[in-house]
XYZ file of C-alpha atoms in Angstrom:
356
model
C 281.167 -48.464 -98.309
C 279.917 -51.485 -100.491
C 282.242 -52.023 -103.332
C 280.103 -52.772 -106.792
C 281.586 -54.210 -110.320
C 284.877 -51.862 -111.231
C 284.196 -50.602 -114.656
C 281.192 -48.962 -114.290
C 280.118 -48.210 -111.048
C 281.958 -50.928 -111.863
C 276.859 -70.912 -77.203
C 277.543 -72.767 -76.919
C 275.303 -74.808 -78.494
C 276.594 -78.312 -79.773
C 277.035 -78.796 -83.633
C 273.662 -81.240 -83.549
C 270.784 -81.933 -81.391
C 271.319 -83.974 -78.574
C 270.404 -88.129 -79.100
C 268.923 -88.309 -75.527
C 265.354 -89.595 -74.972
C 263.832 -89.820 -71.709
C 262.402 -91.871 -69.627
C 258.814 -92.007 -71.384
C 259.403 -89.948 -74.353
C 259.546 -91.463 -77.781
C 261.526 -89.174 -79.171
C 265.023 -86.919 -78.628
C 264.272 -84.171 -75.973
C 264.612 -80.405 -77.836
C 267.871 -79.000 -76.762
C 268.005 -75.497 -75.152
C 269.016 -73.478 -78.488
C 267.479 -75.357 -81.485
C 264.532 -74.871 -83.047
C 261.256 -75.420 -80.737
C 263.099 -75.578 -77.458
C 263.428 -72.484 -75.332
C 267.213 -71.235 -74.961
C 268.100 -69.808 -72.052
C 270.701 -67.100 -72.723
C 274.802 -68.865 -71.646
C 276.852 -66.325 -70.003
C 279.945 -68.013 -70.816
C 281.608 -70.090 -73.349
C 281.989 -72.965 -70.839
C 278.762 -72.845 -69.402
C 275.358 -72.468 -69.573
C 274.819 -70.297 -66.179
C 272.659 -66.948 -66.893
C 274.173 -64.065 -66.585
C 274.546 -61.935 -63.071
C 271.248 -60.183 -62.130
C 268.469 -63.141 -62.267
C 266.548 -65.668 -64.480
C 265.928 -64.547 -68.117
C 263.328 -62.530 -68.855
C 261.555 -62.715 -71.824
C 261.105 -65.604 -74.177
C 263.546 -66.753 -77.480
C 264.070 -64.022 -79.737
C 264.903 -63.758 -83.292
C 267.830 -61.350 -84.348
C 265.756 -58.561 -85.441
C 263.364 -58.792 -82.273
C 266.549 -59.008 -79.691
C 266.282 -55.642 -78.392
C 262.756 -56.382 -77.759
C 263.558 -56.897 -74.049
C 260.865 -56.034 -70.973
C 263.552 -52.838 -70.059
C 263.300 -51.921 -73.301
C 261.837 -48.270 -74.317
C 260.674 -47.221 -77.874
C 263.328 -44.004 -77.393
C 266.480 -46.225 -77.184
C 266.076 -47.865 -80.519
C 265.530 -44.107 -82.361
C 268.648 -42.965 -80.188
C 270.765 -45.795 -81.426
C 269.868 -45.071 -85.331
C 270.235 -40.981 -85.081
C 272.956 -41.108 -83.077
C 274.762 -43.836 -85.587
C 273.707 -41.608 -88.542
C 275.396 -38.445 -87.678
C 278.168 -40.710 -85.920
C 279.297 -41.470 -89.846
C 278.636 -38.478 -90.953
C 280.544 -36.896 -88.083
C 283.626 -39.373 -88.998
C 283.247 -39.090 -92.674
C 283.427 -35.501 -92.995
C 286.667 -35.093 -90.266
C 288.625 -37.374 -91.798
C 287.974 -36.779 -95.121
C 289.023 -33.412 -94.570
C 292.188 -34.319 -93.429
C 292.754 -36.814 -95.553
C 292.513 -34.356 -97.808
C 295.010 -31.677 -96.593
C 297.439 -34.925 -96.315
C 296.824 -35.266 -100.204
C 297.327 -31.357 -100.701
C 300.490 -31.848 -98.957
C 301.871 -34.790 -100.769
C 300.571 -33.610 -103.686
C 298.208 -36.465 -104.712
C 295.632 -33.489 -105.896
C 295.935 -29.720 -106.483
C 293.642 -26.858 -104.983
C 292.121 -26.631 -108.624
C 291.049 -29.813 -108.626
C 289.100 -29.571 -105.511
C 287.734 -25.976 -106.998
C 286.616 -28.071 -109.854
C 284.862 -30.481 -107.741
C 287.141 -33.029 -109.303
C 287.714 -35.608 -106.596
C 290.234 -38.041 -107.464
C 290.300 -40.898 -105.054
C 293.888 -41.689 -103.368
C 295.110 -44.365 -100.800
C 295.033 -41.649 -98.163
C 291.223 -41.089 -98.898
C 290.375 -44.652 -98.869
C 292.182 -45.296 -95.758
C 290.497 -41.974 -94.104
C 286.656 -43.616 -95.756
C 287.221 -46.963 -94.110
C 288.417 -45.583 -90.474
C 285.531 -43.519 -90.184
C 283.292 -46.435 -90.612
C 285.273 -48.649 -88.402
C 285.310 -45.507 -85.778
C 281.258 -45.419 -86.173
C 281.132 -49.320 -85.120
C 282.796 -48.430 -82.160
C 279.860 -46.184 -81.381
C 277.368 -48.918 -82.226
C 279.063 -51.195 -80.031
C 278.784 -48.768 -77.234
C 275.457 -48.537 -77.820
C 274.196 -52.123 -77.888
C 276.493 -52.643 -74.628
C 275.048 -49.226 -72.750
C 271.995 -48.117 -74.265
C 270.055 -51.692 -74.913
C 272.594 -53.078 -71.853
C 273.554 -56.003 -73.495
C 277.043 -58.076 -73.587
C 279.463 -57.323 -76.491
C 278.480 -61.101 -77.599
C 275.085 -60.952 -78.485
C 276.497 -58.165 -81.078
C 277.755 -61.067 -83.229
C 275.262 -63.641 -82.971
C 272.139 -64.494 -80.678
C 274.487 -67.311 -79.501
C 276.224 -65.089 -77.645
C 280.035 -64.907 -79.424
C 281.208 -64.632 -82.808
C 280.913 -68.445 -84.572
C 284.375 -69.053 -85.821
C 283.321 -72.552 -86.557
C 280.298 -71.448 -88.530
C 282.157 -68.600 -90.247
C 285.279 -71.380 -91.292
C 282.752 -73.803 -93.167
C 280.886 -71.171 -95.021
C 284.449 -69.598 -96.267
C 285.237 -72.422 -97.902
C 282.190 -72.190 -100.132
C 282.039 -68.351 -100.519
C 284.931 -67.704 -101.361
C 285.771 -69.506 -104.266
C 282.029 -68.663 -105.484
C 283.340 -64.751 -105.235
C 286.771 -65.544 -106.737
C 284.888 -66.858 -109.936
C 282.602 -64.034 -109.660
C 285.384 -61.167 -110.065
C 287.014 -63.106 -112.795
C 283.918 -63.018 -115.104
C 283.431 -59.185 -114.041
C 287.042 -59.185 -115.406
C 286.583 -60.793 -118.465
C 283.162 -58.959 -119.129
C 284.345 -55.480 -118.225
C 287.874 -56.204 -120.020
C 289.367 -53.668 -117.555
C 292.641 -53.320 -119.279
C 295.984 -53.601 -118.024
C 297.847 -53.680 -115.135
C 298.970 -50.129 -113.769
C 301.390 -51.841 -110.753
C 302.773 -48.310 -109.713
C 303.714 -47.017 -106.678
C 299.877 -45.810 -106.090
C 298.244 -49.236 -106.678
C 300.476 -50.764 -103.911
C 299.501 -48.264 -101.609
C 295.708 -49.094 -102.716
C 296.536 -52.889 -102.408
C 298.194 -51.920 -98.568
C 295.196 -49.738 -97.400
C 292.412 -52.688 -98.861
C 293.770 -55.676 -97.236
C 294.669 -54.404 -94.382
C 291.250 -52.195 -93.663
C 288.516 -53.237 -96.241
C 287.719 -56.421 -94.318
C 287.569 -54.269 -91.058
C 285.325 -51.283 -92.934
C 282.849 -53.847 -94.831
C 282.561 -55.922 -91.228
C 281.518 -52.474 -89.419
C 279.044 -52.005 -91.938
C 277.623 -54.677 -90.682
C 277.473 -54.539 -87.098
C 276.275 -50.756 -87.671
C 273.972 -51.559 -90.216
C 272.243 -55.363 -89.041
C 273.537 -55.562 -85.754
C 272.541 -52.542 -84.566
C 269.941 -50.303 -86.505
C 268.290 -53.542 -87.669
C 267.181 -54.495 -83.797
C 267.482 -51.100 -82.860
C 263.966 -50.698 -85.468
C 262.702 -54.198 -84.932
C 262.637 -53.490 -81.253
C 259.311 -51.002 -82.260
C 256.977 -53.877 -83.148
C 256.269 -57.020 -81.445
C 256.648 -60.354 -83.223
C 259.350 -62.027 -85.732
C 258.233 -61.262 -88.737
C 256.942 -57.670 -88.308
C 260.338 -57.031 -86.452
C 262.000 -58.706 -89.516
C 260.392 -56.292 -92.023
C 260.897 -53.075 -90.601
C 264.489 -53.796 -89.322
C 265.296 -55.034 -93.204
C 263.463 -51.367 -94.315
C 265.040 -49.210 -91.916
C 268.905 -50.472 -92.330
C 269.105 -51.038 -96.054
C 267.281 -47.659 -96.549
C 269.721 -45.956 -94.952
C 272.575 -48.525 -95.733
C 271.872 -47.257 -99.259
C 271.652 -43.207 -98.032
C 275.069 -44.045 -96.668
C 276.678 -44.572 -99.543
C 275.863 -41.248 -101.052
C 274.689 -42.671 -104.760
C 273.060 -40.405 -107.001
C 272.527 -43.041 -109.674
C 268.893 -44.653 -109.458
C 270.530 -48.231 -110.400
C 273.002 -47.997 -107.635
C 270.974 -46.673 -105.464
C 268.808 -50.268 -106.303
C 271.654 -52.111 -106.093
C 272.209 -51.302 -102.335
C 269.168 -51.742 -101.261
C 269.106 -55.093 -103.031
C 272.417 -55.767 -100.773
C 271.251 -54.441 -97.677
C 267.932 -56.383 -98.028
C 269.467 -59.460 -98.854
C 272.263 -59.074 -95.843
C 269.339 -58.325 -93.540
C 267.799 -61.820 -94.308
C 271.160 -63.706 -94.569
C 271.699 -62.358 -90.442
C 268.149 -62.863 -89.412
C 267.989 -66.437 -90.684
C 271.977 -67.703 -89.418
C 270.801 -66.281 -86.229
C 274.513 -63.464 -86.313
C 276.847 -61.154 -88.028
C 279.344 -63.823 -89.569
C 277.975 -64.690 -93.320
C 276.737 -61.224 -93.628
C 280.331 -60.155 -92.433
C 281.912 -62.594 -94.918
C 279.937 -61.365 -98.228
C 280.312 -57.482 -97.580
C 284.577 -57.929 -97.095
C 284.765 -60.923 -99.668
C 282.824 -58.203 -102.106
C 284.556 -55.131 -101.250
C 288.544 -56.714 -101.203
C 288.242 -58.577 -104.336
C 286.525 -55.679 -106.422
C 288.928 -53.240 -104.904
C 291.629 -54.968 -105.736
C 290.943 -55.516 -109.269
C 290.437 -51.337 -109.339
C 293.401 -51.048 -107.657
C 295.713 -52.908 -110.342
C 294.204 -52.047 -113.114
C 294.029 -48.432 -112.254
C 290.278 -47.788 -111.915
C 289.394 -47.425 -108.792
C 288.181 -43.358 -108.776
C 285.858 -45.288 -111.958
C 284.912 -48.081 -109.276
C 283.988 -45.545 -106.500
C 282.287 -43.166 -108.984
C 278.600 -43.246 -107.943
C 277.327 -40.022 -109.529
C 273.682 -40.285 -111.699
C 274.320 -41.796 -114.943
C 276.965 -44.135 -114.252
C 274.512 -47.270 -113.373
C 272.449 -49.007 -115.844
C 270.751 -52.599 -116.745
C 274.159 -53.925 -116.142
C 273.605 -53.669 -112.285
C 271.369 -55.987 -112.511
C 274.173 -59.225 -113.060
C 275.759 -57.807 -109.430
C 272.148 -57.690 -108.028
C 271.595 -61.535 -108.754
C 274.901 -62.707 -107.475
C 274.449 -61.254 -104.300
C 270.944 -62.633 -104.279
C 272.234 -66.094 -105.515
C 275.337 -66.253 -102.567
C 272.649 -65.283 -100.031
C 270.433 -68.300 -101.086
C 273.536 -70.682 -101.071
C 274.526 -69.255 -97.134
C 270.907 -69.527 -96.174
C 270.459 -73.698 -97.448
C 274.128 -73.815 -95.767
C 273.000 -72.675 -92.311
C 269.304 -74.691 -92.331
C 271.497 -77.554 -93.016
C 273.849 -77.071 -90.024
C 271.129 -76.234 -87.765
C 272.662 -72.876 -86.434
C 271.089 -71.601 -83.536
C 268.353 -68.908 -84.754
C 266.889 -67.505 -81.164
C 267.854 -67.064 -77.858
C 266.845 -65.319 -74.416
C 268.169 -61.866 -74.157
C 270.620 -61.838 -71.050
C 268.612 -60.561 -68.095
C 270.128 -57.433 -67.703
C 268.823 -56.107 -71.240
């Protein structure tokens, strides 16, 4: 569940390239890992030993190709996107239903209201949204560890583990970018004021403690899994890279049930650019930092200013040329990740572990 403007709808790989030059050479030897050099897949975060059952199989693979493996069948990747889908949907409807009946009980909403078809959106439904996309990344992480057979790493990055170094240095540019962001949505949108009830604490509760968790899922759902799981069908980077990109934003976008034709745009602007921002850092980690950086601070500016049923409204008719500023942001922070990670040199393929 992407979060939009309020109103409206409102490894182990070293840090540089080794300075070694042998015997002979005239120039630095390519390191296992960086650009031109082959990189044998590290089994641990101490070593560079392959993993238990032989030699590596295939050669360096992009993110979108890494299920491209020689056990690889064309079945597994359509498994791992149906299966996700009605995952969601599976989750979405359960515990929306009894988040729901909690509502009814505490009296957050009447049984007229839900006659009407007048959904008003409570901490208790928020809460019962994000754990059913949280439970559905469970499911894609038993997939990519089961069905494609691969370690729990390569989920976060083709390094092989989740790049807390990486993930540190880009924060620090990110997130003021997004804090300056939300204040001119603030000042634009003039939201009104503060509504610091009872209700917006519980919003403020259920955001920071799950948003980050719900808008990370998205991602390893989304680009970690049905992204390979549809660039596994065609052979080569690029090919791999456009129909991963197509299948996940598409349904990225179906996800979040829009009706609008503008916010239907804007997610597939989001999942697009998300798609490119993981293929080209090589992992999970920027992507991971937009989507919670987006969601939190947008939700929270609903929450305390009362709007977030406005915020979350996504029926036809609520979108317009205005979507347009969020579309360019997102565009613009992608850009500013993407210079960030050429410039650090971040690891971009990798050998699938042998057992894959």
């Amino acid at each position: 569940m992407t979060s939009h403007p309020p109103r409206r709808p409102a490894p182990w790989q070293p840090d540089a390239p080794p300075a070694n030059v042998p015997g002979g050479s005239g120039r630095p030897a390519p390191h296992a890992g960086w650009p031109g050099a082959p990189a044998p897949y590290p089994a641990r975060s101490g070593g560079g030993l392959p993993p238990a059952g032989g030699p590596a199989t295939t050669a360096p693979l992009t993110h979108s190709e890494f299920y491209r493996t020689p056990r690889n069948r064309w079945w597994k990747g359509l498994v791992s996107i149906l299966v996700l889908g009605a995952a969601i949907m599976l989750f979405s409807i359960v515990l929306a239903l009894g988040a729901t009946l909690v509502d009814l009980l505490l009296g957050n909403t009447t049984a007229e209201e839900l006659a009407s078809g007048r959904i008003t959106l409570t901490p208790v439904l928020l809460l019962a949204t994000n754990l059913s996309l949280i439970a559905s990344a469970g499911v894609a992480v038993l997939l990519h560890r089961y069905l494609h057979r691969q370690p729990v790493g390569t989920l976060h990055s083709v390094a092989g583990r989740f790049r807390r170094d990486w993930l540190a240095r880009v924060s620090v540019v990110v997130v003021p970018l997004f804090l300056a962001y939300v204040a001119v949505v603030v000042l634009i949108e003039g939201p009104g004021p503060l509504a610091l009830d009872a209700t917006a604490w519980a919003f403020f509760a259920v955001v920071l403690l799950t948003t980050p968790l719900q808008a990370a899922s998205e991602e390893y759902i989304f680009r970690g899994v049905i992204q390979r799981a549809a660039g596994s069908w065609v052979p080569g980077a690029v090919p791999a890279l456009v129909l991963g990109t197509l299948v996940s934003a598409v349904m990225f976008s179906i996800a979040h049930f829009a009706t609008d034709g503008w916010l239907i745009a804007y997610y597939l602007v989001f999942g697009i650019a998300m798609s490119l921002l993981t293929q080209i850092t090589g992992g999970l980690e920027a992507a991971v930092l937009v989507h919670a950086a987006n969601n939190v601070l947008l939700f929270l500016v609903s929450a305390a200013t009362g709007m977030m049923t406005e915020g979350m409204d996504r029926s036809a008719g609520v979108g317009g040329p205005f979507m347009l500023g969020p579309m360019l942001v997102i565009a613009a922070f992608t850009t500013v990740m993407i210079l960030l990670a050429r410039r650090r040199g971040l690891q971009r393929r990798a050998v699938p572990p042998a057992t894959a």
